[in-house]
Amino acid sequence: MRVLGIETSCDETGVALYDGEGGLMAHALYSQIPLHARYGGVVPELASRDHVRKLLPLLHKVLDEAGVESTGINGVAYTAGPGLVGALLVGTLTGRALAWSMGVPAIAVHHMEGHLLAPMLEPDPPEFPFLALLVSGGHSMLVEVSGVGRYQVLGDSIDDAVGEAFDKTAKLLGLSYPGGPVLSELARQGDPGRFTFPRPMTDRPGLDFSFSGLKTFALNTWRDSEQTDKDRADIARAFEDAVVDTMAIKCRRAVAQTGIYSLVVAGGVGANRTLRERLAGLMDREGGRVYYPRPEFCTDNGAMIAYAGYRRLQAGQSEPLSVKAMPRWSLEELEPA
Ligand code: KG4
Ligand code: ZN
């Protein structure tokens, strides 16, 4: 069974073809980062227009690379939410229309389900049940995953998502967009002993996250400093250490609470090297294991959508002819597959 996957929820156009027997056949990604960089963040209208420009060429590229004709496709999956509504509409309408024209089922995929199933694309995939730390530009969540579509959200962000906090802190330090990877690179040169930032919400029980205070803490520290390159690097280091430490504390708590010793880390911030190393060490000490998608499948991509669509189609699920794009959509509303 072969499923074409389309991702257009934010600032990346992604297309991929997944085959139930052969695995991932081809994938292509177009990042809009240079388009949005000059505005310091994603401009939704520009994002939608650019998806319109790039989606069909990427679809052709993936089919050419895979050497597959449209008649060799059994389903079309597209991200139906959450995300920017205009951007989502490009993928949902194209995907639904393509499926209709090819006479195959269409599958509406939840973007975060795509992220949390992404490690299944790797050679040594996790088995259910597992815990998932989903950390992206829009979400910071800890989820108990007992199967495809069987999700219990154990903790969620109550304000800024972790990627958003990375991006906003990077911006106030004068770094370019998207700030997460740039700030993280700079943090490697920072002195870990100079500033200590708080570990938000770790002094009380629970698994929710709050990162907006850290951003304010960074702003005040930056304002009180002489704003040299060294100050910038030291603040980046203190910020990243606080974020990574906070997530490690919550993951350890989630392991203790659930007795589940497999941890999946996915979403854009899952590409962060310090976080990856820290959680690998933590799960090792706990006698468990951590699973990551390869870094390019941590950030948005079509492969994770093709895979999630494949799992749902395999379970006999598909969409009617109507099209839904859902900017807000809880993981817990999904049907088990
Ligand atoms: O999953 P993603 O590509 O898009 C969303 O679904 O939001 O995540 C993008 C987020 C951005 O906030 C970006 O700054 C952050 O992931 N990010 C990172 C790193 N790479 C991407 N944050 C910290 N360290 C990184 N290496
Ligand atoms: Zn994402």
mmCIF file of C-alpha atoms and ligand atoms in Angstrom:
data_model
loop_
_atom_site.group_PDB
_atom_site.id
_atom_site.type_symbol
_atom_site.label_atom_id
_atom_site.label_comp_id
_atom_site.label_asym_id
_atom_site.label_seq_id
_atom_site.Cartn_x
_atom_site.Cartn_y
_atom_site.Cartn_z
ATOM 1 C CA MET A 1 0.000 0.000 0.000
ATOM 2 C CA ARG A 2 1.442 3.370 -1.059
ATOM 3 C CA VAL A 3 0.435 6.676 0.478
ATOM 4 C CA LEU A 4 1.367 10.135 -0.712
ATOM 5 C CA GLY A 5 1.809 12.648 2.142
ATOM 6 C CA ILE A 6 1.438 16.421 1.978
ATOM 7 C CA GLU A 7 2.490 18.884 4.712
ATOM 8 C CA THR A 8 1.698 22.605 4.489
ATOM 9 C CA SER A 9 0.712 23.585 8.040
ATOM 10 C CA CYS A 10 3.279 26.329 8.576
ATOM 11 C CA ASP A 11 6.417 27.435 6.725
ATOM 12 C CA GLU A 12 7.572 24.194 5.136
ATOM 13 C CA THR A 13 6.107 22.520 2.069
ATOM 14 C CA GLY A 14 6.726 18.777 2.386
ATOM 15 C CA VAL A 15 5.776 15.876 0.129
ATOM 16 C CA ALA A 16 6.648 12.183 0.471
ATOM 17 C CA LEU A 17 5.649 8.752 -0.741
ATOM 18 C CA TYR A 18 5.534 5.879 1.768
ATOM 19 C CA ASP A 19 5.217 2.245 0.809
ATOM 20 C CA GLY A 20 3.981 -0.299 3.386
ATOM 21 C CA GLU A 21 6.557 -2.862 2.251
ATOM 22 C CA GLY A 22 9.490 -0.826 0.990
ATOM 23 C CA GLY A 23 9.268 2.077 3.453
ATOM 24 C CA LEU A 24 9.921 5.652 2.444
ATOM 25 C CA MET A 25 10.279 5.812 -1.370
ATOM 26 C CA ALA A 26 10.980 9.523 -1.839
ATOM 27 C CA HIS A 27 10.546 12.796 -0.015
ATOM 28 C CA ALA A 28 11.086 16.456 -0.796
ATOM 29 C CA LEU A 29 10.972 19.579 1.303
ATOM 30 C CA TYR A 30 10.900 23.255 0.504
ATOM 31 C CA SER A 31 11.598 25.567 3.431
ATOM 32 C CA GLN A 32 10.188 29.103 3.388
ATOM 33 C CA ILE A 33 12.621 30.299 6.064
ATOM 34 C CA PRO A 34 14.435 32.796 3.772
ATOM 35 C CA LEU A 35 11.042 34.236 2.768
ATOM 36 C CA HIS A 36 10.010 34.963 6.367
ATOM 37 C CA ALA A 37 13.444 35.752 7.852
ATOM 38 C CA ARG A 38 13.321 39.449 6.945
ATOM 39 C CA TYR A 39 10.072 39.836 8.926
ATOM 40 C CA GLY A 40 11.459 38.017 11.979
ATOM 41 C CA GLY A 41 8.655 35.424 11.939
ATOM 42 C CA VAL A 42 6.163 33.586 9.726
ATOM 43 C CA VAL A 43 3.840 35.871 7.736
ATOM 44 C CA PRO A 44 0.740 33.671 7.246
ATOM 45 C CA GLU A 45 -0.424 35.172 3.938
ATOM 46 C CA LEU A 46 3.041 34.830 2.386
ATOM 47 C CA ALA A 47 3.220 31.258 3.672
ATOM 48 C CA SER A 48 -0.069 30.280 1.978
ATOM 49 C CA ARG A 49 0.942 31.840 -1.332
ATOM 50 C CA ASP A 50 4.310 30.131 -1.309
ATOM 51 C CA HIS A 51 2.731 26.730 -0.596
ATOM 52 C CA VAL A 52 0.557 27.313 -3.690
ATOM 53 C CA ARG A 53 3.699 27.978 -5.744
ATOM 54 C CA LYS A 54 5.769 25.051 -4.450
ATOM 55 C CA LEU A 55 3.363 22.176 -3.817
ATOM 56 C CA LEU A 56 2.749 20.922 -7.367
ATOM 57 C CA PRO A 57 6.444 21.019 -8.404
ATOM 58 C CA LEU A 58 7.316 19.076 -5.229
ATOM 59 C CA LEU A 59 4.605 16.487 -5.960
ATOM 60 C CA HIS A 60 6.061 15.959 -9.448
ATOM 61 C CA LYS A 61 9.576 15.720 -8.021
ATOM 62 C CA VAL A 62 8.622 13.038 -5.481
ATOM 63 C CA LEU A 63 6.722 10.920 -8.013
ATOM 64 C CA ASP A 64 9.612 11.214 -10.503
ATOM 65 C CA GLU A 65 12.170 10.242 -7.877
ATOM 66 C CA ALA A 66 10.103 7.290 -6.715
ATOM 67 C CA GLY A 67 9.455 6.281 -10.342
ATOM 68 C CA VAL A 68 5.771 5.903 -9.515
ATOM 69 C CA GLU A 69 2.815 6.902 -11.716
ATOM 70 C CA SER A 70 -0.286 8.353 -10.105
ATOM 71 C CA THR A 71 -1.978 4.991 -10.764
ATOM 72 C CA GLY A 72 0.446 3.382 -8.306
ATOM 73 C CA ILE A 73 -0.823 5.374 -5.330
ATOM 74 C CA ASN A 74 -3.410 3.972 -2.904
ATOM 75 C CA GLY A 75 -4.179 7.032 -0.826
ATOM 76 C CA VAL A 76 -3.394 10.708 -0.315
ATOM 77 C CA ALA A 77 -2.731 12.023 3.206
ATOM 78 C CA TYR A 78 -2.531 15.680 4.083
ATOM 79 C CA THR A 79 -2.058 17.696 7.278
ATOM 80 C CA ALA A 80 -5.538 18.969 8.206
ATOM 81 C CA GLY A 81 -4.403 20.764 11.393
ATOM 82 C CA PRO A 82 -3.359 22.234 13.702
ATOM 83 C CA GLY A 83 -1.584 25.103 11.949
ATOM 84 C CA LEU A 84 -2.148 28.304 9.998
ATOM 85 C CA VAL A 85 -5.536 28.024 8.343
ATOM 86 C CA GLY A 86 -4.550 29.508 4.970
ATOM 87 C CA ALA A 87 -1.474 27.303 4.777
ATOM 88 C CA LEU A 88 -3.457 24.215 5.814
ATOM 89 C CA LEU A 89 -6.075 24.901 3.153
ATOM 90 C CA VAL A 90 -3.481 24.627 0.375
ATOM 91 C CA GLY A 91 -2.503 21.089 1.394
ATOM 92 C CA THR A 92 -5.990 19.904 2.338
ATOM 93 C CA LEU A 93 -7.623 21.128 -0.866
ATOM 94 C CA THR A 94 -4.816 19.874 -3.103
ATOM 95 C CA GLY A 95 -4.673 16.531 -1.305
ATOM 96 C CA ARG A 96 -8.431 16.015 -1.309
ATOM 97 C CA ALA A 97 -8.746 16.975 -4.977
ATOM 98 C CA LEU A 98 -5.827 14.744 -5.971
ATOM 99 C CA ALA A 99 -7.316 11.778 -4.139
ATOM 100 C CA TRP A 100 -10.674 12.379 -5.822
ATOM 101 C CA SER A 101 -9.101 12.664 -9.268
ATOM 102 C CA MET A 102 -7.147 9.428 -8.753
ATOM 103 C CA GLY A 103 -10.154 7.635 -7.272
ATOM 104 C CA VAL A 104 -8.331 6.757 -4.029
ATOM 105 C CA PRO A 105 -9.096 7.521 -0.350
ATOM 106 C CA ALA A 106 -8.025 10.791 1.266
ATOM 107 C CA ILE A 107 -6.682 10.819 4.830
ATOM 108 C CA ALA A 108 -6.698 13.914 7.073
ATOM 109 C CA VAL A 109 -3.669 13.770 9.377
ATOM 110 C CA HIS A 110 -3.117 15.581 12.685
ATOM 111 C CA HIS A 111 0.241 17.360 12.420
ATOM 112 C CA MET A 112 1.320 16.342 15.938
ATOM 113 C CA GLU A 113 0.409 12.713 15.278
ATOM 114 C CA GLY A 114 2.763 12.973 12.317
ATOM 115 C CA HIS A 115 5.522 14.234 14.626
ATOM 116 C CA LEU A 116 4.964 11.593 17.269
ATOM 117 C CA LEU A 117 4.939 8.706 14.792
ATOM 118 C CA ALA A 118 8.023 10.021 12.926
ATOM 119 C CA PRO A 119 10.488 7.731 14.819
ATOM 120 C CA MET A 120 8.604 4.806 13.218
ATOM 121 C CA LEU A 121 10.349 5.766 9.969
ATOM 122 C CA GLU A 122 13.705 4.824 11.493
ATOM 123 C CA PRO A 123 15.288 1.352 11.315
ATOM 124 C CA ASP A 124 14.800 0.570 15.044
ATOM 125 C CA PRO A 125 11.327 1.967 15.822
ATOM 126 C CA PRO A 126 9.765 2.166 19.309
ATOM 127 C CA GLU A 127 6.981 -0.179 20.328
ATOM 128 C CA PHE A 128 3.749 0.861 22.015
ATOM 129 C CA PRO A 129 3.255 2.014 24.686
ATOM 130 C CA PHE A 130 5.665 4.926 24.816
ATOM 131 C CA LEU A 131 5.850 8.454 26.169
ATOM 132 C CA ALA A 132 6.227 11.258 23.643
ATOM 133 C CA LEU A 133 7.774 14.630 24.334
ATOM 134 C CA LEU A 134 6.467 16.788 21.487
ATOM 135 C CA VAL A 135 8.384 20.018 21.246
ATOM 136 C CA SER A 136 7.822 22.336 18.323
ATOM 137 C CA GLY A 137 7.139 25.964 17.465
ATOM 138 C CA GLY A 138 3.483 25.535 18.450
ATOM 139 C CA HIS A 139 3.507 22.833 21.138
ATOM 140 C CA SER A 140 5.257 21.487 24.216
ATOM 141 C CA MET A 141 3.486 18.324 25.276
ATOM 142 C CA LEU A 142 4.039 15.092 27.106
ATOM 143 C CA VAL A 143 1.767 12.393 25.738
ATOM 144 C CA GLU A 144 1.135 8.805 26.785
ATOM 145 C CA VAL A 145 0.847 6.843 23.546
ATOM 146 C CA SER A 146 -0.727 3.407 23.771
ATOM 147 C CA GLY A 147 -1.318 2.970 20.036
ATOM 148 C CA VAL A 148 -2.011 4.960 16.860
ATOM 149 C CA GLY A 149 -4.733 7.447 17.836
ATOM 150 C CA ARG A 150 -4.629 6.396 21.501
ATOM 151 C CA TYR A 151 -3.217 9.487 23.093
ATOM 152 C CA GLN A 152 -3.477 10.879 26.589
ATOM 153 C CA VAL A 153 -1.988 14.326 27.018
ATOM 154 C CA LEU A 154 -0.169 14.288 30.380
ATOM 155 C CA GLY A 155 1.252 17.796 30.149
ATOM 156 C CA ASP A 156 0.848 20.800 27.868
ATOM 157 C CA SER A 157 2.208 24.317 27.510
ATOM 158 C CA ILE A 158 0.189 26.880 29.408
ATOM 159 C CA ASP A 159 1.762 29.788 27.478
ATOM 160 C CA ASP A 160 4.615 29.935 24.913
ATOM 161 C CA ALA A 161 5.555 26.634 23.296
ATOM 162 C CA VAL A 162 9.203 25.744 23.720
ATOM 163 C CA GLY A 163 10.174 26.466 20.085
ATOM 164 C CA GLU A 164 8.347 29.792 20.341
ATOM 165 C CA ALA A 165 10.332 30.621 23.503
ATOM 166 C CA PHE A 166 13.582 29.730 21.677
ATOM 167 C CA ASP A 167 12.584 31.937 18.736
ATOM 168 C CA LYS A 168 11.479 34.907 20.868
ATOM 169 C CA THR A 169 14.578 34.750 23.075
ATOM 170 C CA ALA A 170 16.799 34.549 19.998
ATOM 171 C CA LYS A 171 15.023 37.578 18.545
ATOM 172 C CA LEU A 172 15.511 39.701 21.665
ATOM 173 C CA LEU A 173 19.205 38.779 21.593
ATOM 174 C CA GLY A 174 19.327 40.063 18.013
ATOM 175 C CA LEU A 175 19.681 36.625 16.370
ATOM 176 C CA SER A 176 18.130 35.704 13.046
ATOM 177 C CA TYR A 177 14.874 33.777 12.470
ATOM 178 C CA PRO A 178 14.128 30.971 13.234
ATOM 179 C CA GLY A 179 16.135 31.482 16.362
ATOM 180 C CA GLY A 180 16.060 27.969 17.866
ATOM 181 C CA PRO A 181 18.979 26.451 15.957
ATOM 182 C CA VAL A 182 20.965 29.727 15.937
ATOM 183 C CA LEU A 183 20.556 30.264 19.693
ATOM 184 C CA SER A 184 21.503 26.658 20.333
ATOM 185 C CA GLU A 185 24.691 26.982 18.266
ATOM 186 C CA LEU A 186 25.643 30.167 20.150
ATOM 187 C CA ALA A 187 24.926 28.495 23.516
ATOM 188 C CA ARG A 188 27.806 26.094 22.860
ATOM 189 C CA GLN A 189 30.217 29.013 23.275
ATOM 190 C CA GLY A 190 28.494 30.285 26.448
ATOM 191 C CA ASP A 191 29.769 29.955 30.011
ATOM 192 C CA PRO A 192 27.410 27.616 31.910
ATOM 193 C CA GLY A 193 28.351 29.041 35.298
ATOM 194 C CA ARG A 194 27.624 32.732 34.746
ATOM 195 C CA PHE A 195 23.819 33.051 34.821
ATOM 196 C CA THR A 196 21.250 30.730 36.363
ATOM 197 C CA PHE A 197 17.733 30.892 34.963
ATOM 198 C CA PRO A 198 14.690 29.407 36.753
ATOM 199 C CA ARG A 199 13.329 25.923 35.927
ATOM 200 C CA PRO A 200 9.646 26.907 35.506
ATOM 201 C CA MET A 201 6.932 24.798 37.160
ATOM 202 C CA THR A 202 9.332 22.180 38.478
ATOM 203 C CA ASP A 203 8.747 23.157 42.123
ATOM 204 C CA ARG A 204 5.172 21.876 42.056
ATOM 205 C CA PRO A 205 3.623 18.603 40.929
ATOM 206 C CA GLY A 206 2.334 18.131 37.383
ATOM 207 C CA LEU A 207 3.644 17.873 33.865
ATOM 208 C CA ASP A 208 2.549 21.171 32.292
ATOM 209 C CA PHE A 209 5.113 23.557 30.839
ATOM 210 C CA SER A 210 5.475 27.334 30.981
ATOM 211 C CA PHE A 211 8.296 28.959 29.070
ATOM 212 C CA SER A 212 7.228 32.579 28.657
ATOM 213 C CA GLY A 213 8.802 33.607 31.993
ATOM 214 C CA LEU A 214 12.203 32.356 30.813
ATOM 215 C CA LYS A 215 12.004 34.645 27.815
ATOM 216 C CA THR A 216 11.300 37.611 30.129
ATOM 217 C CA PHE A 217 14.163 36.506 32.385
ATOM 218 C CA ALA A 218 16.445 36.480 29.334
ATOM 219 C CA LEU A 219 15.241 39.949 28.321
ATOM 220 C CA ASN A 220 15.934 41.426 31.766
ATOM 221 C CA THR A 221 19.352 39.752 31.976
ATOM 222 C CA TRP A 222 20.224 41.073 28.491
ATOM 223 C CA ARG A 223 19.076 44.615 29.404
ATOM 224 C CA ASP A 224 21.119 44.581 32.618
ATOM 225 C CA SER A 225 24.227 43.388 30.774
ATOM 226 C CA GLU A 226 26.663 45.323 28.610
ATOM 227 C CA GLN A 227 25.238 43.482 25.594
ATOM 228 C CA THR A 228 28.574 42.169 24.402
ATOM 229 C CA ASP A 229 28.946 39.017 22.267
ATOM 230 C CA LYS A 230 30.008 37.179 25.410
ATOM 231 C CA ASP A 231 26.869 38.313 27.275
ATOM 232 C CA ARG A 232 24.765 37.093 24.376
ATOM 233 C CA ALA A 233 26.407 33.659 24.338
ATOM 234 C CA ASP A 234 26.240 33.296 28.139
ATOM 235 C CA ILE A 235 22.529 34.185 28.170
ATOM 236 C CA ALA A 236 21.864 31.746 25.298
ATOM 237 C CA ARG A 237 23.620 29.050 27.325
ATOM 238 C CA ALA A 238 21.690 29.809 30.522
ATOM 239 C CA PHE A 239 18.402 29.829 28.599
ATOM 240 C CA GLU A 240 19.054 26.540 26.817
ATOM 241 C CA ASP A 241 20.272 24.864 30.012
ATOM 242 C CA ALA A 242 17.088 25.943 31.825
ATOM 243 C CA VAL A 243 14.834 24.682 29.014
ATOM 244 C CA VAL A 244 16.639 21.353 28.676
ATOM 245 C CA ASP A 245 16.772 20.829 32.444
ATOM 246 C CA THR A 246 13.061 21.602 32.807
ATOM 247 C CA MET A 247 12.131 19.131 30.088
ATOM 248 C CA ALA A 248 14.388 16.448 31.574
ATOM 249 C CA ILE A 249 12.759 16.913 35.015
ATOM 250 C CA LYS A 250 9.270 16.573 33.481
ATOM 251 C CA CYS A 251 10.258 13.510 31.442
ATOM 252 C CA ARG A 252 11.666 11.798 34.522
ATOM 253 C CA ARG A 253 8.420 12.591 36.326
ATOM 254 C CA ALA A 254 6.343 11.180 33.470
ATOM 255 C CA VAL A 255 8.373 7.953 33.522
ATOM 256 C CA ALA A 256 7.815 7.614 37.288
ATOM 257 C CA GLN A 257 4.097 8.399 36.915
ATOM 258 C CA THR A 258 3.380 5.947 34.089
ATOM 259 C CA GLY A 259 6.022 3.247 34.491
ATOM 260 C CA ILE A 260 6.720 3.590 30.757
ATOM 261 C CA TYR A 261 10.417 3.492 29.913
ATOM 262 C CA SER A 262 10.381 4.306 26.181
ATOM 263 C CA LEU A 263 10.504 7.991 25.344
ATOM 264 C CA VAL A 264 9.985 9.464 21.888
ATOM 265 C CA VAL A 265 11.229 13.011 21.366
ATOM 266 C CA ALA A 266 9.864 14.711 18.253
ATOM 267 C CA GLY A 267 9.048 18.115 16.773
ATOM 268 C CA GLY A 268 11.458 20.843 15.665
ATOM 269 C CA VAL A 269 13.108 21.334 19.072
ATOM 270 C CA GLY A 270 13.808 17.582 19.070
ATOM 271 C CA ALA A 271 16.627 18.474 16.649
ATOM 272 C CA ASN A 272 18.367 20.279 19.544
ATOM 273 C CA ARG A 273 21.620 18.473 20.251
ATOM 274 C CA THR A 274 21.849 19.349 23.948
ATOM 275 C CA LEU A 275 18.294 18.105 24.535
ATOM 276 C CA ARG A 276 18.950 14.884 22.615
ATOM 277 C CA GLU A 277 22.102 14.132 24.598
ATOM 278 C CA ARG A 278 20.526 15.017 27.916
ATOM 279 C CA LEU A 279 17.419 12.854 27.419
ATOM 280 C CA ALA A 280 19.457 9.945 26.084
ATOM 281 C CA GLY A 281 21.550 10.071 29.287
ATOM 282 C CA LEU A 282 18.449 10.352 31.459
ATOM 283 C CA MET A 283 16.670 7.377 29.885
ATOM 284 C CA ASP A 284 19.873 5.358 30.054
ATOM 285 C CA ARG A 285 20.097 5.944 33.799
ATOM 286 C CA GLU A 286 16.398 5.077 34.168
ATOM 287 C CA GLY A 287 17.042 1.764 32.386
ATOM 288 C CA GLY A 288 14.891 2.864 29.447
ATOM 289 C CA ARG A 289 15.449 4.208 25.948
ATOM 290 C CA VAL A 290 14.919 7.329 23.981
ATOM 291 C CA TYR A 291 13.849 7.337 20.313
ATOM 292 C CA TYR A 292 14.322 10.225 17.915
ATOM 293 C CA PRO A 293 13.488 10.750 14.307
ATOM 294 C CA ARG A 294 16.589 11.718 12.288
ATOM 295 C CA PRO A 295 17.014 15.521 12.704
ATOM 296 C CA GLU A 296 15.523 16.335 9.270
ATOM 297 C CA PHE A 297 12.322 14.499 10.296
ATOM 298 C CA CYS A 298 12.141 16.363 13.640
ATOM 299 C CA THR A 299 11.215 19.579 11.876
ATOM 300 C CA ASP A 300 8.164 19.645 9.592
ATOM 301 C CA ASN A 301 8.255 17.237 6.653
ATOM 302 C CA GLY A 302 6.033 15.217 4.332
ATOM 303 C CA ALA A 303 7.427 11.812 5.337
ATOM 304 C CA MET A 304 5.771 11.835 8.769
ATOM 305 C CA ILE A 305 2.419 12.739 7.193
ATOM 306 C CA ALA A 306 2.704 9.984 4.559
ATOM 307 C CA TYR A 307 3.514 7.494 7.343
ATOM 308 C CA ALA A 308 0.664 8.590 9.659
ATOM 309 C CA GLY A 309 -1.687 8.483 6.645
ATOM 310 C CA TYR A 310 -0.479 4.991 5.790
ATOM 311 C CA ARG A 311 -1.206 3.746 9.343
ATOM 312 C CA ARG A 312 -4.715 5.193 9.231
ATOM 313 C CA LEU A 313 -5.477 3.905 5.748
ATOM 314 C CA GLN A 314 -4.230 0.485 6.804
ATOM 315 C CA ALA A 315 -6.819 0.651 9.617
ATOM 316 C CA GLY A 316 -9.523 1.400 7.025
ATOM 317 C CA GLN A 317 -9.903 5.083 7.864
ATOM 318 C CA SER A 318 -10.438 7.815 5.269
ATOM 319 C CA GLU A 319 -12.273 11.083 4.713
ATOM 320 C CA PRO A 320 -15.560 11.899 2.999
ATOM 321 C CA LEU A 321 -15.511 14.298 0.023
ATOM 322 C CA SER A 322 -15.835 17.361 2.228
ATOM 323 C CA VAL A 323 -12.654 19.146 3.284
ATOM 324 C CA LYS A 324 -11.821 20.237 6.811
ATOM 325 C CA ALA A 325 -8.876 22.361 7.874
ATOM 326 C CA MET A 326 -8.594 22.659 11.652
ATOM 327 C CA PRO A 327 -6.270 25.380 12.980
ATOM 328 C CA ARG A 328 -6.963 24.066 16.504
ATOM 329 C CA TRP A 329 -7.333 20.348 17.035
ATOM 330 C CA SER A 330 -6.653 18.305 20.173
ATOM 331 C CA LEU A 331 -4.669 15.064 19.836
ATOM 332 C CA GLU A 332 -7.117 13.466 22.264
ATOM 333 C CA GLU A 333 -10.004 13.904 19.788
ATOM 334 C CA LEU A 334 -8.449 11.439 17.322
ATOM 335 C CA GLU A 335 -9.990 8.056 16.595
ATOM 336 C CA PRO A 336 -7.898 5.010 17.501
ATOM 337 C CA ALA A 337 -6.565 3.237 14.385
HETATM 338 O O1 KG4 B 1 8.140 21.151 14.259
HETATM 339 P P1 KG4 B 1 8.577 22.434 13.634
HETATM 340 O O2 KG4 B 1 9.417 22.384 12.380
HETATM 341 O O3 KG4 B 1 7.356 23.338 13.292
HETATM 342 C C1 KG4 B 1 6.226 23.383 14.088
HETATM 343 O O4 KG4 B 1 5.390 22.441 14.012
HETATM 344 O O5 KG4 B 1 6.181 24.351 14.887
HETATM 345 O O6 KG4 B 1 9.353 23.249 14.786
HETATM 346 C C2 KG4 B 1 9.936 24.497 14.530
HETATM 347 C C3 KG4 B 1 10.528 25.014 15.832
HETATM 348 C C4 KG4 B 1 11.034 26.452 15.729
HETATM 349 O O7 KG4 B 1 10.569 27.156 16.856
HETATM 350 C C5 KG4 B 1 12.548 26.287 15.746
HETATM 351 O O8 KG4 B 1 13.237 27.398 16.284
HETATM 352 C C6 KG4 B 1 12.715 25.066 16.618
HETATM 353 O O9 KG4 B 1 11.658 24.221 16.216
HETATM 354 N N1 KG4 B 1 14.005 24.409 16.407
HETATM 355 C C7 KG4 B 1 14.969 24.335 17.362
HETATM 356 C C8 KG4 B 1 16.063 23.653 16.778
HETATM 357 N N2 KG4 B 1 15.727 23.330 15.479
HETATM 358 C C9 KG4 B 1 14.457 23.800 15.297
HETATM 359 N N3 KG4 B 1 14.988 24.769 18.642
HETATM 360 C C10 KG4 B 1 16.104 24.541 19.360
HETATM 361 N N4 KG4 B 1 17.194 23.913 18.864
HETATM 362 C C11 KG4 B 1 17.225 23.449 17.593
HETATM 363 N N5 KG4 B 1 18.299 22.831 17.129
HETATM 364 ZN ZN ZN B 2 5.642 20.668 13.331
#
